[in-house]
Short mmCIF file of C-alpha atoms in Angstrom, two decimals:
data_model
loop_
_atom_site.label_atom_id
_atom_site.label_comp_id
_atom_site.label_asym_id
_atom_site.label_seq_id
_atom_site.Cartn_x
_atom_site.Cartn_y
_atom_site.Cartn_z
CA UNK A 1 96.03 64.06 22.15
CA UNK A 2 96.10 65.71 25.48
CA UNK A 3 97.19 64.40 28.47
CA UNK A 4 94.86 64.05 31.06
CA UNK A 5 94.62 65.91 34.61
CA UNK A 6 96.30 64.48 37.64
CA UNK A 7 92.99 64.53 39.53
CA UNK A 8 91.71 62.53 36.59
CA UNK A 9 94.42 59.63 37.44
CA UNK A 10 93.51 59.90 41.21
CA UNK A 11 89.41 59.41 40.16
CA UNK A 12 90.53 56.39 37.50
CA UNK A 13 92.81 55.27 40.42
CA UNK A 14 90.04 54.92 42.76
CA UNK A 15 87.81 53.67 40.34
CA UNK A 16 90.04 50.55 39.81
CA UNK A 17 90.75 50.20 43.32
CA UNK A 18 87.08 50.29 43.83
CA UNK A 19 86.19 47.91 41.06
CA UNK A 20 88.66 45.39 42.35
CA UNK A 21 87.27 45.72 45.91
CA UNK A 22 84.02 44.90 44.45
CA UNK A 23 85.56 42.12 42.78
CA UNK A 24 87.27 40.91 45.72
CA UNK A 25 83.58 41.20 47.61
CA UNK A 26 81.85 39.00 44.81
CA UNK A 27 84.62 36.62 44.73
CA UNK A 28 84.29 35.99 48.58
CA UNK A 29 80.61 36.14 48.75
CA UNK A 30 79.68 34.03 46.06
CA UNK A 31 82.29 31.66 44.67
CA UNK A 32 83.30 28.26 46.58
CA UNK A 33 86.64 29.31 47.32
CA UNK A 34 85.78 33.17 48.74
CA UNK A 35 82.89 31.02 50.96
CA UNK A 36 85.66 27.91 52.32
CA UNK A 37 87.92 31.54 52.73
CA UNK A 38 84.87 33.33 54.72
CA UNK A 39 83.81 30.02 56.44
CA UNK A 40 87.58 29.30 57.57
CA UNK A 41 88.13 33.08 59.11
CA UNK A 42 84.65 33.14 60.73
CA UNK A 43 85.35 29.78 62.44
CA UNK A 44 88.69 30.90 63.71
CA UNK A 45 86.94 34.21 65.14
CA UNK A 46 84.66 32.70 66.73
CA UNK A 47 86.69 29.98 68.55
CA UNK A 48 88.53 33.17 70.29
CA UNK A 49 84.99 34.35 71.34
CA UNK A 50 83.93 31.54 72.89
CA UNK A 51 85.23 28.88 75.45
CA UNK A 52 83.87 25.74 73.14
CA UNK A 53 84.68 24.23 69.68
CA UNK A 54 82.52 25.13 66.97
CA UNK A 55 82.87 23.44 63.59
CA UNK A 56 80.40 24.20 60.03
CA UNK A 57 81.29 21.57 57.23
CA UNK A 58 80.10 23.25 54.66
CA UNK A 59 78.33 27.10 53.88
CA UNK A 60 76.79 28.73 50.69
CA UNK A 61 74.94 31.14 49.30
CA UNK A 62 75.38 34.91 49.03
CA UNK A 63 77.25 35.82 52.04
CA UNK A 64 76.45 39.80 51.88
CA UNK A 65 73.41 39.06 53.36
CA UNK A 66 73.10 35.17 54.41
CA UNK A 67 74.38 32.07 53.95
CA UNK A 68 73.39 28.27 54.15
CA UNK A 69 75.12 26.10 56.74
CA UNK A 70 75.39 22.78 57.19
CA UNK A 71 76.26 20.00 59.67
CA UNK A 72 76.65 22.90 62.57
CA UNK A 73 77.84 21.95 65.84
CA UNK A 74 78.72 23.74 69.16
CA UNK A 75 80.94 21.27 71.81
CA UNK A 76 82.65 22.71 75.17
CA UNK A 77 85.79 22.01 75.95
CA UNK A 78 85.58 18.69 77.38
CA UNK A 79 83.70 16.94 74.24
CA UNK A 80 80.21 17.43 75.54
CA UNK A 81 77.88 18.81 72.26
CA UNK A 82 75.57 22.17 73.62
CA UNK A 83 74.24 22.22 69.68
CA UNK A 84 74.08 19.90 66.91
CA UNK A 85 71.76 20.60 63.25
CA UNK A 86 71.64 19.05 60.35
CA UNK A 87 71.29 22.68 58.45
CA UNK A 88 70.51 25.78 59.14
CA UNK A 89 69.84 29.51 57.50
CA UNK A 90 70.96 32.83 58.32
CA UNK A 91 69.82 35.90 57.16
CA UNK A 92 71.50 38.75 58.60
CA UNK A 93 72.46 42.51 58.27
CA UNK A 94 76.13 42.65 57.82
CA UNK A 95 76.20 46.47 58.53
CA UNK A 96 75.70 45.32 62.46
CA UNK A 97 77.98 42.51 63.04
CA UNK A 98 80.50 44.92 64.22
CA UNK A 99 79.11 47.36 66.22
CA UNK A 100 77.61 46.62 69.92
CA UNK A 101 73.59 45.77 68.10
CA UNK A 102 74.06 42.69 66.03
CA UNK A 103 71.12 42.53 63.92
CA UNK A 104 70.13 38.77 62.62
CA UNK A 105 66.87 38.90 60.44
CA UNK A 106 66.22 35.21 59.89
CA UNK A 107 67.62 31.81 61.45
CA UNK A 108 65.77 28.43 60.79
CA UNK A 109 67.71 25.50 62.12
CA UNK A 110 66.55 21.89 60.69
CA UNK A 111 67.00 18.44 62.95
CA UNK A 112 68.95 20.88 65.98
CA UNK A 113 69.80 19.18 69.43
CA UNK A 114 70.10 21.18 71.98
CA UNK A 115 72.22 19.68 75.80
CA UNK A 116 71.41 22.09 78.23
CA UNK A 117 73.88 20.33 81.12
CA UNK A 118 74.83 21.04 84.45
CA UNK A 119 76.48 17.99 86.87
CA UNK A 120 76.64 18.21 90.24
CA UNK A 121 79.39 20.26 91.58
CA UNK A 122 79.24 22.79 88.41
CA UNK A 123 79.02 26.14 89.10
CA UNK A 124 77.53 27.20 85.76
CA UNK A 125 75.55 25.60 83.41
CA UNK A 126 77.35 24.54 79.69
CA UNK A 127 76.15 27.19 77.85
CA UNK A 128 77.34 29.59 80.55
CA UNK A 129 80.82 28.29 80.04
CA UNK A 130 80.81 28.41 76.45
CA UNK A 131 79.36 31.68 76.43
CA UNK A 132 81.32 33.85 79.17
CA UNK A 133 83.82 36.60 78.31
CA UNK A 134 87.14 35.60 79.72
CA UNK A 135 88.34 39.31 78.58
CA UNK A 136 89.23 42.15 81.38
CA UNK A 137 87.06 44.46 79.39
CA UNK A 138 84.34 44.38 82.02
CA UNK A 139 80.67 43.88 81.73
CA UNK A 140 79.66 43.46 77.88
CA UNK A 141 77.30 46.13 76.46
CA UNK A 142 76.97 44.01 73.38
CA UNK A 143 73.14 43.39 72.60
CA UNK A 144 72.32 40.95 69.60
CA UNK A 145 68.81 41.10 68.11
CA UNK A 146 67.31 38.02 66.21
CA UNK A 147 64.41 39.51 64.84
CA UNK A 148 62.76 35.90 63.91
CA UNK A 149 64.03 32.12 64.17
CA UNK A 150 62.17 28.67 63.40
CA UNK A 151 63.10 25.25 63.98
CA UNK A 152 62.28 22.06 62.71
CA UNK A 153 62.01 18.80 64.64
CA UNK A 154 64.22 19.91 67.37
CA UNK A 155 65.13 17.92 70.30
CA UNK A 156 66.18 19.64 73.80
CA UNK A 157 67.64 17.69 77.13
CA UNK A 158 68.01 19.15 80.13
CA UNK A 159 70.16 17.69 82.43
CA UNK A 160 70.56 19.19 86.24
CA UNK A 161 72.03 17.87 89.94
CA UNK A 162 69.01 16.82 91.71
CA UNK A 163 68.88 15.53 95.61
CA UNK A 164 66.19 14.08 97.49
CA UNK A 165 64.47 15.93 100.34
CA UNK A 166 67.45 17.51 102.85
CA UNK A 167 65.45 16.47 105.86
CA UNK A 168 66.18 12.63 105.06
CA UNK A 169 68.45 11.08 106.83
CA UNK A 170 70.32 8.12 106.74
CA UNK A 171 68.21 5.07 105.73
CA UNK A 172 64.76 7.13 104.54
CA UNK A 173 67.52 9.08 102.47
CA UNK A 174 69.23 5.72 100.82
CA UNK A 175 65.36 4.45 100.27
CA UNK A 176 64.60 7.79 98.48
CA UNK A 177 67.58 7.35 96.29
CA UNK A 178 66.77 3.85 95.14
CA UNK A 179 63.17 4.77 94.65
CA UNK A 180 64.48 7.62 92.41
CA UNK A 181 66.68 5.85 90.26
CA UNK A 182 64.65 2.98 89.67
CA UNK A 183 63.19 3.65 86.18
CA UNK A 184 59.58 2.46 86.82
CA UNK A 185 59.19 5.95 88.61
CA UNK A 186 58.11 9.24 86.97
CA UNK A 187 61.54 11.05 87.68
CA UNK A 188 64.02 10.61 84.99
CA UNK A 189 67.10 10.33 88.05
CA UNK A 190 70.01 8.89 87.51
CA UNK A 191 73.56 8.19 89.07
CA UNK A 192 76.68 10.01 88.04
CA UNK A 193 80.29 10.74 89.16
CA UNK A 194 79.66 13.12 92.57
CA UNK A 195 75.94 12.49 92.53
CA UNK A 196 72.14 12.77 91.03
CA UNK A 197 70.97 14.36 87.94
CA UNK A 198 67.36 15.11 86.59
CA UNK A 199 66.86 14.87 83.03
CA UNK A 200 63.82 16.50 81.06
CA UNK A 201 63.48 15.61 77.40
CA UNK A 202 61.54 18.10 74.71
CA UNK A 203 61.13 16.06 71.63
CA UNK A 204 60.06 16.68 68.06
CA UNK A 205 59.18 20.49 68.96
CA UNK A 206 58.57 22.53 65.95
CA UNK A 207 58.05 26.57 66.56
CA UNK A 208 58.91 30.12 65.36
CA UNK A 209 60.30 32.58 67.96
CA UNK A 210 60.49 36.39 67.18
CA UNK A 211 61.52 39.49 68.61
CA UNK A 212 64.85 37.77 70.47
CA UNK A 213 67.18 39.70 72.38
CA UNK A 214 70.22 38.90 74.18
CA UNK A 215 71.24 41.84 76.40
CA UNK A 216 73.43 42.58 79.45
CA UNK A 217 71.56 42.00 82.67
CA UNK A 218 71.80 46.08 82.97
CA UNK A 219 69.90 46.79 79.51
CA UNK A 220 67.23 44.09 80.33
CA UNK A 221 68.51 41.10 80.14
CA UNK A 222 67.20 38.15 77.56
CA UNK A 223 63.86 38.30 75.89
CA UNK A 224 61.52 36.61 73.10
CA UNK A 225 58.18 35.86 71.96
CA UNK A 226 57.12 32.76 71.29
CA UNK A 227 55.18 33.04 67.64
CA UNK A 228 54.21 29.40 67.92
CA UNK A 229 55.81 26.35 68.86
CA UNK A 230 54.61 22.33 69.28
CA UNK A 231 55.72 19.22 70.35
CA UNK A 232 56.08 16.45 73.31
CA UNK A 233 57.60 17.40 76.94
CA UNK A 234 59.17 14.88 79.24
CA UNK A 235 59.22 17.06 82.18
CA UNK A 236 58.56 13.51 84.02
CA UNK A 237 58.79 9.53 81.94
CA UNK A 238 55.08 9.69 80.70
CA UNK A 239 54.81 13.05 78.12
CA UNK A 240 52.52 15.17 77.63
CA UNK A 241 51.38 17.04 74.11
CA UNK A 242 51.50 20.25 73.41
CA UNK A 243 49.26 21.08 70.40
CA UNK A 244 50.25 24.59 70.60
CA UNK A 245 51.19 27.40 72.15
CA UNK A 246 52.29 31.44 72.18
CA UNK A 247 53.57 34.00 75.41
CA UNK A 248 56.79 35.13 76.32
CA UNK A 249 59.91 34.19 78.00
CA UNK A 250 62.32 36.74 80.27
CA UNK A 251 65.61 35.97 81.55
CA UNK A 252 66.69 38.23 84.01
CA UNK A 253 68.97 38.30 87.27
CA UNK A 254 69.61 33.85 86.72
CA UNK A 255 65.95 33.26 86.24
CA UNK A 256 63.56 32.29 83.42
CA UNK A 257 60.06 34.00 83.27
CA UNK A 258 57.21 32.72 81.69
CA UNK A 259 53.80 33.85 80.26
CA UNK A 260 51.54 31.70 77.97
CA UNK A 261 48.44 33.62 76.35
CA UNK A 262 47.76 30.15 74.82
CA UNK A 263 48.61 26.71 75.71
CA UNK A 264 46.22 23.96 73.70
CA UNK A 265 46.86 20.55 74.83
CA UNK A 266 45.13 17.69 72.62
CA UNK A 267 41.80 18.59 75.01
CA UNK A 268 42.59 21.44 76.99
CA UNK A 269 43.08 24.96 76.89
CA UNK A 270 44.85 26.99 79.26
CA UNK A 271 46.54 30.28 79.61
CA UNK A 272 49.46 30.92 82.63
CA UNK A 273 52.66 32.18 83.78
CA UNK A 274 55.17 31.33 85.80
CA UNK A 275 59.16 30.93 86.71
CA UNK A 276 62.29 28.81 86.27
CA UNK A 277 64.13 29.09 89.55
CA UNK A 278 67.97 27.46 88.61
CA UNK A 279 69.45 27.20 91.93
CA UNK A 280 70.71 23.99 92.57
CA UNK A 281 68.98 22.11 90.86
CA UNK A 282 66.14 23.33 88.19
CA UNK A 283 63.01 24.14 90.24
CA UNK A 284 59.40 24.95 88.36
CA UNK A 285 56.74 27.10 89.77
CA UNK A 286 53.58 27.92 87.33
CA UNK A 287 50.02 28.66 87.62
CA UNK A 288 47.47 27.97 84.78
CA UNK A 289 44.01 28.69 84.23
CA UNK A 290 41.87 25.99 82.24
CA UNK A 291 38.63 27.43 80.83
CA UNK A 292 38.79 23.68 78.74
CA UNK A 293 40.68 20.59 81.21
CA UNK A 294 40.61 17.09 80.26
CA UNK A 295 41.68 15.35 83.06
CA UNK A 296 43.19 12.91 80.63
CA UNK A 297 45.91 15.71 79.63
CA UNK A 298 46.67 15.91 83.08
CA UNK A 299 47.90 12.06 83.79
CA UNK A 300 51.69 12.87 82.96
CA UNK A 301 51.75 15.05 86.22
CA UNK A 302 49.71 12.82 88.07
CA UNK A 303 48.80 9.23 86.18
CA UNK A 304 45.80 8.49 89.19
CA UNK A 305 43.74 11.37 87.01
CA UNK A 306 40.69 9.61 85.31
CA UNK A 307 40.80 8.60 81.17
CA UNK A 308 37.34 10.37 81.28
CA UNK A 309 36.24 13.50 83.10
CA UNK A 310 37.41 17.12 83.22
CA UNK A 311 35.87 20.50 83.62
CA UNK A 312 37.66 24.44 84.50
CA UNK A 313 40.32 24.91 87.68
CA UNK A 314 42.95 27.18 88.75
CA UNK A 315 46.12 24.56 88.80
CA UNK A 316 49.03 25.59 90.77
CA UNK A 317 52.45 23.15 89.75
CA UNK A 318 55.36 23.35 91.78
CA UNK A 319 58.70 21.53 92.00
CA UNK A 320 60.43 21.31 95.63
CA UNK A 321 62.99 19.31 97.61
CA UNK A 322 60.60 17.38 99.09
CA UNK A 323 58.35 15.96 95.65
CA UNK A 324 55.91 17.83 93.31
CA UNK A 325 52.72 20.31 94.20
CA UNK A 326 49.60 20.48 93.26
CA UNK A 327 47.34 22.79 93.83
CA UNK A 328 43.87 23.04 92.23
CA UNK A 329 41.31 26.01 93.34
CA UNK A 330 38.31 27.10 91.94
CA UNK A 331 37.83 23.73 90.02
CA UNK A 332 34.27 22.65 88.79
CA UNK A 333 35.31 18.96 87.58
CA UNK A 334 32.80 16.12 86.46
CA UNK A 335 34.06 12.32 86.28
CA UNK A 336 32.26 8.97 85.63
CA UNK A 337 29.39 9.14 88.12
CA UNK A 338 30.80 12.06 90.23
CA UNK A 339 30.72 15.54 89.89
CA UNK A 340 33.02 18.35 92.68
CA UNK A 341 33.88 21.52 93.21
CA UNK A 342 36.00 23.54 95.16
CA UNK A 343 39.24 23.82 96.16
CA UNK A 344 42.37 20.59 97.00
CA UNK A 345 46.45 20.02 97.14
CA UNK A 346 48.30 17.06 97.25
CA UNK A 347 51.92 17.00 97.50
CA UNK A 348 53.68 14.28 95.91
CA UNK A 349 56.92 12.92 97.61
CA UNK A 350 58.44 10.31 99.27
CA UNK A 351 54.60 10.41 101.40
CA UNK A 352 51.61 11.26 99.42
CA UNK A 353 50.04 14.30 101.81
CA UNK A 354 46.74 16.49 101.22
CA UNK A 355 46.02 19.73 102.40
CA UNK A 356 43.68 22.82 101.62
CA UNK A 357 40.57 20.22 101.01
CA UNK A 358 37.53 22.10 100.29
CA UNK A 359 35.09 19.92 98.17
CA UNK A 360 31.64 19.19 97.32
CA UNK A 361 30.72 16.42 95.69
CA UNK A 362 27.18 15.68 94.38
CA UNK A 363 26.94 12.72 93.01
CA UNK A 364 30.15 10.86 94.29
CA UNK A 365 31.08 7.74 92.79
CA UNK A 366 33.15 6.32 95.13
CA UNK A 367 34.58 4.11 92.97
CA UNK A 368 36.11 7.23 90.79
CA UNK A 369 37.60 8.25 93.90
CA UNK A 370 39.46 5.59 95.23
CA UNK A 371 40.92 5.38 91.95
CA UNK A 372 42.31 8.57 91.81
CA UNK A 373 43.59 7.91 95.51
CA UNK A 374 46.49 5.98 96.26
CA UNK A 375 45.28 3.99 99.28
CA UNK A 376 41.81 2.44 99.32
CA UNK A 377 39.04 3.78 100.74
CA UNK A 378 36.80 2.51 103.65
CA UNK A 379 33.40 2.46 101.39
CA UNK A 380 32.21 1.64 98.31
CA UNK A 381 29.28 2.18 96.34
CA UNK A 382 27.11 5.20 94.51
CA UNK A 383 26.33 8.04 97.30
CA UNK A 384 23.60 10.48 95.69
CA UNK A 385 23.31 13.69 97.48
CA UNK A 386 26.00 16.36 98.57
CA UNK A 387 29.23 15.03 100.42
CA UNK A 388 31.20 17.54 101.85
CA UNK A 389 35.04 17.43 103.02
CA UNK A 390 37.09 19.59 104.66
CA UNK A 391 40.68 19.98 106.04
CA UNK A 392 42.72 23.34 107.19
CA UNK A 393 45.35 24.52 105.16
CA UNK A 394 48.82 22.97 107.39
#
């Protein structure tokens, strides 16, 4: 028998070595113990990557390409959760986790609650803690892709430092304050150590995002389309329902923009855009168009809106120090007994205050009026023919 090459030892060599790579790969990719190995490791990397605790109970599945998590949670340093699910999926491609374009297929995160927090006297918000680079290895050129993510009954708060209109003083200011706090009012205010926060609750939302990408400011920033997404928003205590909707969201240079194609509330349709300031405290400037408005769908921004009644407007929302906007233009509205059009503001604040009226009114139910006003008015009855009124812009 002849003995074999010594190039043949170095292939059968490398075949072993290879084989029992292999085996090592299938052992930690698929058994219980490779996964509590894989699970253990990833946990420790990532608590050097980020300023927070994050802790998985329990992971399966094939690891080479994605794995099933459960009981997933995401806390800062001081306690405070930023994420909490049930469960969750990832699909990813584990050629990119290394390199500077992380490439995630497929996430879908069951029951997650998400804390978006930031008290008065913080300088970021949580997940800007939890997320910054405390390296010296300057600006990050890292840019992670998530090519598609769902969620299932999630629940978002937003917390932020709120303070009522800088141009109070003394006791106006104090009677702002209790008015604010006092939870018979719209704004969800409350006291806290060194101030005033604003919450907004998002409850049961159910969506699909796609095309996500989280990028240095240089290279564009943050992006994603929104596929789809549903649910209730507390932006003040009475909600309102969002049947659907699809746009976009950019975040770019600390703020969020916003454009909605669709928006279908449970008797309106609307398309829009519009921007998250953060500032301060979180400030909201949108405009929407309403070829469909119920004026029903409306009452969680302003609860004097009729049950009945509706038509198309241009509506103009805005957040400031000193209450909430709005502006309606173009509006052809109808309402028991009364029908308008044109153009009118209110701003809603510590003083109710009108400006930019432009209406005409023909019928006018008076009565329809005066209860969308929040003072009486000085008639009453049925007045058939056109009423006009009229006010300069301030």
């Amino acid at each position: 028998m002849s003995r074999l090459p010594g190039w043949a030892w170095w292939l059968i060599g490398l075949a072993v070595a290879a084989g029992l790579a292999a085996g090592m790969v299938v052992v930690l990719a698929r058994t219980t113990w490779g996964q509590e190995r894989v699970l253990d490791q990833t946990i420790r990397f990532a608590g050097r990557q980020l300023q927070g605790t994050l802790a998985i109970e329990r992971v399966s599945g094939n690891l080479l390409t994605g794995a099933q998590v459960y009981n997933v949670s995401l806390h800062g340093f001081d306690g405070e959760p930023l994420l909490v699910a049930d469960s969750g999926y990832v699909d990813y491609n584990l050629r990119t986790l290394l390199g500077n374009r992380t490439v995630i297929d497929y996430v879908v995160l069951h029951n997650p609650r998400l804390r978006i927090r930031r008290m008065p006297g913080d300088s970021l918000w949580n997940f800007q803690e939890i997320l910054r680079d405390t390296t010296d290895r300057g600006p990050s050129e890292r840019t992670t892709v998530l090519s598609r993510i769902a969620f299932r009954n999630a629940n978002v708060t937003v917390i932020s430092p709120w303070e009522p209109d800088g141009e109070l003083r003394g006791a106006a200011r104090r009677s702002a304050i209790r008015e604010a706090v006092d939870d018979t009012v719209r704004l969800m205010v409350d006291s806290v150590p060194g101030g005033f926060v604003r919450t907004s609750h998002f409850r049961q939302m159910d969506g699909e995002l796609v095309d996500l990408v989280l990028g240095p400011e240089a290279g564009g920033g943050t992006y994603l389309r929104i596929r789809r997404i549903r649910g209730l928003a507390y932006v003040y205590r009475d909600p309102v329902r969002i049947r659907q909707a699809r746009g976009e969201v950019a975040i770019r240079d600390g703020r969020t923009e916003v454009r909605a194609d669709t928006v279908l509330l449970p008797a309106s349709r609307l398309t829009g855009y519009g921007v998250v300031h953060p500032g301060d405290t979180l400030r909201y400037d949108f405009v929407f168009q309403a070829d469909t408005a119920a004026s029903r769908d409306f009452q969680w921004l302003y609860p004097n809106f009729p049950e009945r009644g509706g038509g198309t407007l241009r509506l103009k929302f805005e957040t400031r120090p000193d209450g909430t906007l709005i502006h309606v233009t173009d509006a052809r509205l109808s309402a028991p007994g009364t029908r308008v059009r044109g153009n009118f503001g209110v701003l809603l604040g510590d003083t109710v205050r009108f400006f930019d009226v432009g209406l005409t009114a023909e019928p006018l139910d008076v009565r329809t009026v005066e209860q969308m006003l929040p003072t009486a008015l000085p008639v009453r009855g049925l007045r058939i023919g056109a009423v006009e009124i009229r006010n300069p812009t301030p």
